[in-house]
């Protein structure tokens, strides 16, 4: 009797084990083999680092840690006294160059009048030369017949020579006045260049003054605020960070052996460690152009004698809908588990958006043809 019961129990256990194995095998065959999962995944966001463009002491800090700000809100104000002085100096330089330009324009107008006057003087000298030439010719004709004195002929000859010299002088003066116009025009061009330089300096001074007021470039939450009143701020030195919540995404580092059937557009089930029992629906957005090790500070050098093969991981970006169930609660750096359903999405070779794996698949397809 006991032996029969024992056989019955063992048979039942065996049947249950076989049924469980069969159910598990069926689940793996129909669903499990199409799922690729990793817990090497984290919430990420495009964090904006705020730093000043000019060097100055911090006069005001208008935001607190973890404060929500909008694009354009004032975050901090730097001491602007030196920049205001520089702006006034630049404005004065621009005004001086504009005045110099106006003076040159007036000189050019005056020079045109002087040229007209020199041209009139030349015309008068030429007329006097013609009169002197006629007198000389007349007196020379009369002197040849002894109708006039030798002294009068010499006087008319001197008058003619004087008239010729006056014409030459008037022509030289007119040419000099024309050359003076060219000089004034060149000076005006030079002054225009100095004016443009002064205006550029003015724009730079105005920009520097505006940059003493540090504003938020994007909507976000203030984090890692290290700026204090009285601190000397310098370009490139971080003052604070802006985290654009709830615009977050997932970066999942999948093994290279998991990527064969993964494509952009495939659906992803995301579980966040901080919110157990809550699952989010995501979408594979893109693949990194290289493995994570290639972007490390010291990339591995595999061309060595003691090579050890290590499975590489490739970052995969997973998009989350803006209105997901945990919108506003997710924070960059939180750990998640990402499970990609490779049955969904576009399975064509070009779907990898130009990634390395898409290129490999394309080459294989060409080779097959």
Short mmCIF file of C-alpha atoms in Angstrom, two decimals:
data_model
loop_
_atom_site.label_atom_id
_atom_site.label_comp_id
_atom_site.label_asym_id
_atom_site.label_seq_id
_atom_site.Cartn_x
_atom_site.Cartn_y
_atom_site.Cartn_z
CA UNK A 1 0.00 0.00 0.00
CA UNK A 2 2.74 2.43 1.02
CA UNK A 3 4.71 1.51 -2.07
CA UNK A 4 1.73 2.28 -4.27
CA UNK A 5 1.20 5.66 -2.65
CA UNK A 6 4.89 6.47 -3.05
CA UNK A 7 4.75 5.57 -6.73
CA UNK A 8 1.63 7.67 -7.16
CA UNK A 9 3.29 10.68 -5.53
CA UNK A 10 6.47 10.27 -7.55
CA UNK A 11 4.43 9.97 -10.71
CA UNK A 12 2.50 13.13 -9.83
CA UNK A 13 5.73 15.00 -9.09
CA UNK A 14 7.24 13.79 -12.34
CA UNK A 15 4.16 14.83 -14.29
CA UNK A 16 4.19 18.25 -12.57
CA UNK A 17 7.90 18.68 -13.32
CA UNK A 18 7.41 17.71 -16.93
CA UNK A 19 4.39 20.01 -17.18
CA UNK A 20 6.37 22.91 -15.65
CA UNK A 21 9.31 22.26 -17.93
CA UNK A 22 6.98 22.05 -20.91
CA UNK A 23 5.21 25.26 -19.94
CA UNK A 24 8.54 27.03 -19.41
CA UNK A 25 9.84 25.71 -22.70
CA UNK A 26 6.69 26.85 -24.47
CA UNK A 27 6.98 30.28 -22.89
CA UNK A 28 10.63 30.56 -23.91
CA UNK A 29 9.90 29.38 -27.45
CA UNK A 30 6.96 31.71 -28.02
CA UNK A 31 8.12 34.75 -26.05
CA UNK A 32 11.27 34.42 -23.97
CA UNK A 33 13.69 33.87 -26.84
CA UNK A 34 12.63 37.19 -28.37
CA UNK A 35 13.31 39.21 -25.21
CA UNK A 36 16.68 40.79 -24.48
CA UNK A 37 17.09 42.13 -20.96
CA UNK A 38 19.77 43.95 -18.95
CA UNK A 39 19.99 45.56 -15.53
CA UNK A 40 22.97 47.65 -16.65
CA UNK A 41 20.64 50.52 -17.46
CA UNK A 42 20.09 53.96 -15.95
CA UNK A 43 17.87 56.98 -16.25
CA UNK A 44 19.62 59.82 -18.10
CA UNK A 45 18.86 63.40 -19.02
CA UNK A 46 20.54 66.13 -21.08
CA UNK A 47 21.83 68.10 -18.09
CA UNK A 48 22.82 71.70 -18.84
CA UNK A 49 25.89 72.98 -17.02
CA UNK A 50 25.65 76.72 -16.31
CA UNK A 51 28.84 78.78 -16.27
CA UNK A 52 29.46 82.50 -16.83
CA UNK A 53 30.82 84.02 -20.02
CA UNK A 54 32.66 86.82 -18.19
CA UNK A 55 34.80 87.03 -15.07
CA UNK A 56 33.38 88.99 -12.13
CA UNK A 57 32.33 88.69 -8.51
CA UNK A 58 28.86 87.25 -7.85
CA UNK A 59 26.52 89.95 -6.57
CA UNK A 60 23.26 87.97 -6.31
CA UNK A 61 22.12 84.35 -6.45
CA UNK A 62 18.40 84.20 -7.19
CA UNK A 63 17.76 80.45 -7.18
CA UNK A 64 17.91 77.74 -4.56
CA UNK A 65 18.83 74.10 -4.77
CA UNK A 66 16.12 71.91 -6.36
CA UNK A 67 14.16 74.98 -7.55
CA UNK A 68 12.15 74.73 -10.77
CA UNK A 69 13.06 77.46 -13.29
CA UNK A 70 11.90 78.39 -16.75
CA UNK A 71 14.03 79.35 -19.74
CA UNK A 72 14.99 83.00 -19.40
CA UNK A 73 14.72 83.15 -15.60
CA UNK A 74 17.58 84.96 -13.86
CA UNK A 75 19.83 82.53 -12.00
CA UNK A 76 22.57 84.86 -10.77
CA UNK A 77 23.82 88.43 -11.22
CA UNK A 78 27.50 89.41 -11.43
CA UNK A 79 29.04 92.74 -10.45
CA UNK A 80 28.71 94.89 -13.58
CA UNK A 81 30.48 98.15 -12.65
CA UNK A 82 33.59 97.47 -14.70
CA UNK A 83 31.48 96.40 -17.67
CA UNK A 84 29.34 99.54 -17.49
CA UNK A 85 32.49 101.67 -17.55
CA UNK A 86 33.76 99.75 -20.55
CA UNK A 87 30.42 100.23 -22.27
CA UNK A 88 30.55 104.01 -21.72
CA UNK A 89 34.12 104.08 -23.02
CA UNK A 90 33.10 102.16 -26.12
CA UNK A 91 30.12 104.47 -26.73
CA UNK A 92 32.44 107.49 -26.47
CA UNK A 93 34.85 105.91 -28.96
CA UNK A 94 32.01 105.32 -31.42
CA UNK A 95 30.81 108.91 -31.00
CA UNK A 96 34.35 110.21 -31.59
CA UNK A 97 34.73 108.21 -34.80
CA UNK A 98 31.32 109.35 -36.05
CA UNK A 99 32.33 112.96 -35.36
CA UNK A 100 35.59 112.43 -37.22
CA UNK A 101 33.64 110.98 -40.12
CA UNK A 102 31.36 114.02 -40.15
CA UNK A 103 34.39 116.31 -40.12
CA UNK A 104 35.86 114.51 -43.11
CA UNK A 105 32.57 114.81 -44.99
CA UNK A 106 32.63 118.56 -44.33
CA UNK A 107 36.23 118.74 -45.51
CA UNK A 108 35.28 116.91 -48.70
CA UNK A 109 32.50 119.41 -49.37
CA UNK A 110 34.91 122.26 -48.72
CA UNK A 111 37.48 120.62 -50.95
CA UNK A 112 35.02 120.55 -53.82
CA UNK A 113 34.58 124.29 -53.45
CA UNK A 114 38.34 124.76 -53.32
CA UNK A 115 38.68 122.71 -56.51
CA UNK A 116 36.10 124.90 -58.22
CA UNK A 117 38.03 127.96 -57.08
CA UNK A 118 41.32 126.48 -58.37
CA UNK A 119 39.65 125.66 -61.69
CA UNK A 120 38.43 129.25 -61.96
CA UNK A 121 41.93 130.52 -61.16
CA UNK A 122 43.33 128.27 -63.89
CA UNK A 123 40.77 129.58 -66.39
CA UNK A 124 41.68 133.17 -65.47
CA UNK A 125 45.39 132.41 -65.84
CA UNK A 126 44.81 130.78 -69.22
CA UNK A 127 42.82 133.83 -70.38
CA UNK A 128 45.62 136.10 -69.19
CA UNK A 129 48.10 133.92 -71.05
CA UNK A 130 46.11 134.24 -74.28
CA UNK A 131 45.98 138.04 -73.87
CA UNK A 132 49.72 138.20 -73.16
CA UNK A 133 50.41 135.98 -76.15
CA UNK A 134 48.39 138.29 -78.42
CA UNK A 135 50.19 141.39 -77.08
CA UNK A 136 53.55 139.72 -77.59
CA UNK A 137 52.71 138.69 -81.14
CA UNK A 138 51.45 142.18 -81.96
CA UNK A 139 54.47 143.93 -80.47
CA UNK A 140 56.87 141.51 -82.16
CA UNK A 141 55.25 142.27 -85.55
CA UNK A 142 55.41 145.99 -84.93
CA UNK A 143 58.96 145.80 -83.67
CA UNK A 144 60.07 144.03 -86.84
CA UNK A 145 58.89 147.07 -88.82
CA UNK A 146 60.25 149.46 -86.18
CA UNK A 147 56.76 150.68 -85.31
CA UNK A 148 57.31 150.06 -81.60
CA UNK A 149 60.21 150.19 -79.19
CA UNK A 150 62.40 147.30 -78.18
CA UNK A 151 61.51 147.95 -74.54
CA UNK A 152 57.79 147.43 -75.17
CA UNK A 153 58.51 144.12 -76.91
CA UNK A 154 60.59 142.99 -73.97
CA UNK A 155 57.81 144.03 -71.57
CA UNK A 156 55.19 142.04 -73.51
CA UNK A 157 57.58 139.08 -73.58
CA UNK A 158 57.96 139.26 -69.80
CA UNK A 159 54.21 139.51 -69.38
CA UNK A 160 53.77 136.40 -71.57
CA UNK A 161 56.33 134.44 -69.57
CA UNK A 162 54.65 135.53 -66.36
CA UNK A 163 51.25 134.45 -67.71
CA UNK A 164 52.64 131.04 -68.72
CA UNK A 165 54.08 130.59 -65.23
CA UNK A 166 50.76 131.55 -63.67
CA UNK A 167 48.97 128.94 -65.81
CA UNK A 168 51.47 126.29 -64.74
CA UNK A 169 51.04 127.33 -61.12
CA UNK A 170 47.24 127.23 -61.40
CA UNK A 171 47.34 123.79 -63.02
CA UNK A 172 49.63 122.47 -60.29
CA UNK A 173 47.34 123.94 -57.64
CA UNK A 174 44.28 122.31 -59.25
CA UNK A 175 46.06 118.94 -59.43
CA UNK A 176 47.10 119.28 -55.78
CA UNK A 177 43.50 119.99 -54.75
CA UNK A 178 42.32 116.90 -56.68
CA UNK A 179 45.01 114.84 -54.90
CA UNK A 180 43.78 116.26 -51.60
CA UNK A 181 40.34 114.79 -52.37
CA UNK A 182 41.94 111.36 -52.75
CA UNK A 183 43.76 111.85 -49.45
CA UNK A 184 40.52 112.84 -47.72
CA UNK A 185 38.70 109.86 -49.21
CA UNK A 186 41.44 107.49 -48.02
CA UNK A 187 41.28 109.09 -44.59
CA UNK A 188 37.51 108.68 -44.62
CA UNK A 189 37.86 104.97 -45.48
CA UNK A 190 40.33 104.60 -42.63
CA UNK A 191 37.95 106.41 -40.28
CA UNK A 192 35.08 104.15 -41.39
CA UNK A 193 37.25 101.14 -40.52
CA UNK A 194 38.01 102.62 -37.09
CA UNK A 195 34.30 103.33 -36.64
CA UNK A 196 33.45 99.70 -37.48
CA UNK A 197 36.10 98.58 -35.01
CA UNK A 198 34.68 100.87 -32.34
CA UNK A 199 31.15 99.63 -33.02
CA UNK A 200 32.35 96.02 -32.74
CA UNK A 201 33.98 96.89 -29.42
CA UNK A 202 30.72 98.53 -28.36
CA UNK A 203 28.74 95.38 -29.26
CA UNK A 204 31.25 93.30 -27.32
CA UNK A 205 31.02 95.61 -24.30
CA UNK A 206 27.22 95.55 -24.46
CA UNK A 207 27.27 91.74 -24.74
CA UNK A 208 29.64 91.47 -21.76
CA UNK A 209 27.33 93.71 -19.73
CA UNK A 210 24.31 91.57 -20.66
CA UNK A 211 26.27 88.44 -19.74
CA UNK A 212 26.62 89.65 -16.16
CA UNK A 213 22.98 88.55 -15.79
CA UNK A 214 23.03 84.75 -16.02
CA UNK A 215 19.76 83.28 -17.25
CA UNK A 216 18.44 79.76 -17.63
CA UNK A 217 18.84 78.42 -21.15
CA UNK A 218 16.22 75.67 -20.70
CA UNK A 219 13.39 74.70 -18.39
CA UNK A 220 14.66 72.55 -15.58
CA UNK A 221 15.40 71.97 -11.92
CA UNK A 222 18.44 73.53 -10.27
CA UNK A 223 20.97 71.01 -9.02
CA UNK A 224 24.55 70.89 -7.81
CA UNK A 225 24.51 74.60 -7.02
CA UNK A 226 27.99 75.63 -6.00
CA UNK A 227 27.81 79.40 -6.53
CA UNK A 228 27.68 81.80 -3.58
CA UNK A 229 27.47 85.58 -3.23
CA UNK A 230 30.95 87.13 -3.29
CA UNK A 231 32.47 84.24 -5.20
CA UNK A 232 34.70 85.12 -8.15
CA UNK A 233 33.08 83.56 -11.20
CA UNK A 234 35.14 82.69 -14.27
CA UNK A 235 34.21 81.40 -17.73
CA UNK A 236 34.12 77.63 -17.90
CA UNK A 237 33.76 77.16 -14.13
CA UNK A 238 30.49 75.44 -13.22
CA UNK A 239 28.07 77.48 -11.14
CA UNK A 240 25.12 75.08 -11.14
CA UNK A 241 23.35 72.50 -13.28
CA UNK A 242 19.88 72.48 -14.82
CA UNK A 243 18.18 69.12 -15.12
CA UNK A 244 15.37 69.30 -17.71
CA UNK A 245 12.76 67.22 -15.92
CA UNK A 246 10.64 65.39 -16.94
CA UNK A 247 12.54 65.05 -20.24
CA UNK A 248 14.45 61.89 -19.34
CA UNK A 249 15.43 58.76 -21.22
CA UNK A 250 17.09 55.42 -20.57
CA UNK A 251 20.59 54.35 -21.56
CA UNK A 252 20.85 50.56 -21.40
CA UNK A 253 24.23 48.90 -21.91
CA UNK A 254 23.47 45.65 -23.71
CA UNK A 255 26.03 42.94 -24.40
CA UNK A 256 27.21 42.72 -27.99
CA UNK A 257 25.72 39.23 -28.17
CA UNK A 258 22.25 40.66 -27.50
CA UNK A 259 22.20 43.13 -30.39
CA UNK A 260 21.72 40.87 -33.39
CA UNK A 261 17.93 41.33 -33.60
CA UNK A 262 17.55 44.69 -31.88
CA UNK A 263 16.33 47.59 -34.02
CA UNK A 264 15.12 51.16 -33.42
CA UNK A 265 11.38 51.32 -32.86
CA UNK A 266 11.14 48.09 -30.86
CA UNK A 267 9.11 48.24 -27.66
CA UNK A 268 10.84 48.09 -24.29
CA UNK A 269 9.48 47.19 -20.86
CA UNK A 270 11.23 49.31 -18.22
CA UNK A 271 11.23 48.55 -14.49
CA UNK A 272 12.62 51.21 -12.16
CA UNK A 273 14.29 49.97 -8.99
CA UNK A 274 13.04 52.99 -7.06
CA UNK A 275 9.42 52.21 -7.94
CA UNK A 276 8.94 48.43 -7.66
CA UNK A 277 5.88 47.01 -9.32
CA UNK A 278 5.60 49.92 -11.74
CA UNK A 279 6.44 49.21 -15.37
CA UNK A 280 6.93 51.77 -18.12
CA UNK A 281 6.66 51.35 -21.87
CA UNK A 282 9.62 52.67 -23.87
CA UNK A 283 10.96 52.51 -27.40
CA UNK A 284 14.43 51.76 -28.71
CA UNK A 285 15.57 55.07 -30.15
CA UNK A 286 19.18 54.68 -31.29
CA UNK A 287 22.45 52.82 -30.83
CA UNK A 288 25.80 54.27 -29.82
CA UNK A 289 28.34 54.40 -32.69
CA UNK A 290 30.87 52.40 -30.65
CA UNK A 291 31.08 50.27 -27.54
CA UNK A 292 31.36 51.96 -24.18
CA UNK A 293 35.00 50.98 -23.77
CA UNK A 294 35.96 53.01 -26.84
CA UNK A 295 34.69 56.18 -25.17
CA UNK A 296 36.45 55.52 -21.88
CA UNK A 297 39.33 57.66 -20.64
CA UNK A 298 41.82 54.90 -21.43
CA UNK A 299 40.50 52.77 -24.32
CA UNK A 300 41.76 49.18 -24.17
CA UNK A 301 44.65 48.22 -26.42
CA UNK A 302 43.94 44.67 -27.56
CA UNK A 303 47.02 44.26 -29.75
CA UNK A 304 49.06 42.81 -26.88
CA UNK A 305 50.46 39.39 -26.07
CA UNK A 306 48.28 38.78 -23.01
CA UNK A 307 44.91 39.37 -24.69
CA UNK A 308 41.76 38.30 -22.85
CA UNK A 309 38.46 38.48 -24.70
CA UNK A 310 35.79 40.40 -22.82
CA UNK A 311 32.20 40.72 -23.95
CA UNK A 312 31.66 44.37 -24.88
CA UNK A 313 28.59 46.44 -24.12
CA UNK A 314 26.99 49.00 -26.42
CA UNK A 315 24.85 51.85 -25.04
CA UNK A 316 21.30 51.79 -26.39
CA UNK A 317 19.12 54.86 -25.97
CA UNK A 318 15.51 54.13 -24.99
CA UNK A 319 12.90 56.87 -25.26
CA UNK A 320 10.15 57.24 -22.69
CA UNK A 321 6.85 59.01 -23.39
CA UNK A 322 6.68 62.42 -21.73
CA UNK A 323 3.37 61.53 -20.11
CA UNK A 324 4.52 58.21 -18.62
CA UNK A 325 3.18 57.03 -15.27
CA UNK A 326 6.30 58.23 -13.43
CA UNK A 327 6.60 61.57 -15.24
CA UNK A 328 8.27 64.10 -12.96
CA UNK A 329 9.41 61.38 -10.51
CA UNK A 330 12.27 59.88 -12.49
CA UNK A 331 15.70 61.31 -11.77
CA UNK A 332 18.90 60.85 -13.81
CA UNK A 333 21.07 58.13 -12.34
CA UNK A 334 18.26 55.84 -11.14
CA UNK A 335 18.80 52.15 -11.90
CA UNK A 336 16.35 50.36 -14.17
CA UNK A 337 15.89 47.01 -15.86
CA UNK A 338 15.22 47.21 -19.60
CA UNK A 339 13.67 44.34 -21.55
CA UNK A 340 13.49 44.71 -25.34
CA UNK A 341 10.93 42.76 -27.37
CA UNK A 342 12.80 42.04 -30.62
CA UNK A 343 9.62 40.87 -32.35
CA UNK A 344 8.38 44.46 -32.63
CA UNK A 345 9.73 47.37 -34.69
CA UNK A 346 11.36 47.52 -38.10
CA UNK A 347 13.68 44.60 -38.82
CA UNK A 348 15.18 46.05 -41.99
CA UNK A 349 18.91 46.60 -42.18
CA UNK A 350 18.63 50.36 -42.54
CA UNK A 351 16.61 50.67 -39.37
CA UNK A 352 19.74 50.99 -37.25
CA UNK A 353 20.01 54.57 -38.50
CA UNK A 354 23.51 54.25 -39.88
CA UNK A 355 24.91 52.38 -36.88
CA UNK A 356 27.74 49.87 -37.10
CA UNK A 357 25.40 46.94 -36.90
CA UNK A 358 23.23 48.29 -39.71
CA UNK A 359 26.34 48.67 -41.87
CA UNK A 360 27.34 45.06 -41.17
CA UNK A 361 23.87 43.77 -42.01
CA UNK A 362 23.86 45.84 -45.22
CA UNK A 363 27.24 44.43 -46.28
CA UNK A 364 26.05 40.88 -45.62
CA UNK A 365 22.94 41.50 -47.70
CA UNK A 366 25.02 42.82 -50.60
CA UNK A 367 27.39 39.86 -50.36
CA UNK A 368 24.46 37.44 -50.41
CA UNK A 369 23.19 38.98 -53.65
#
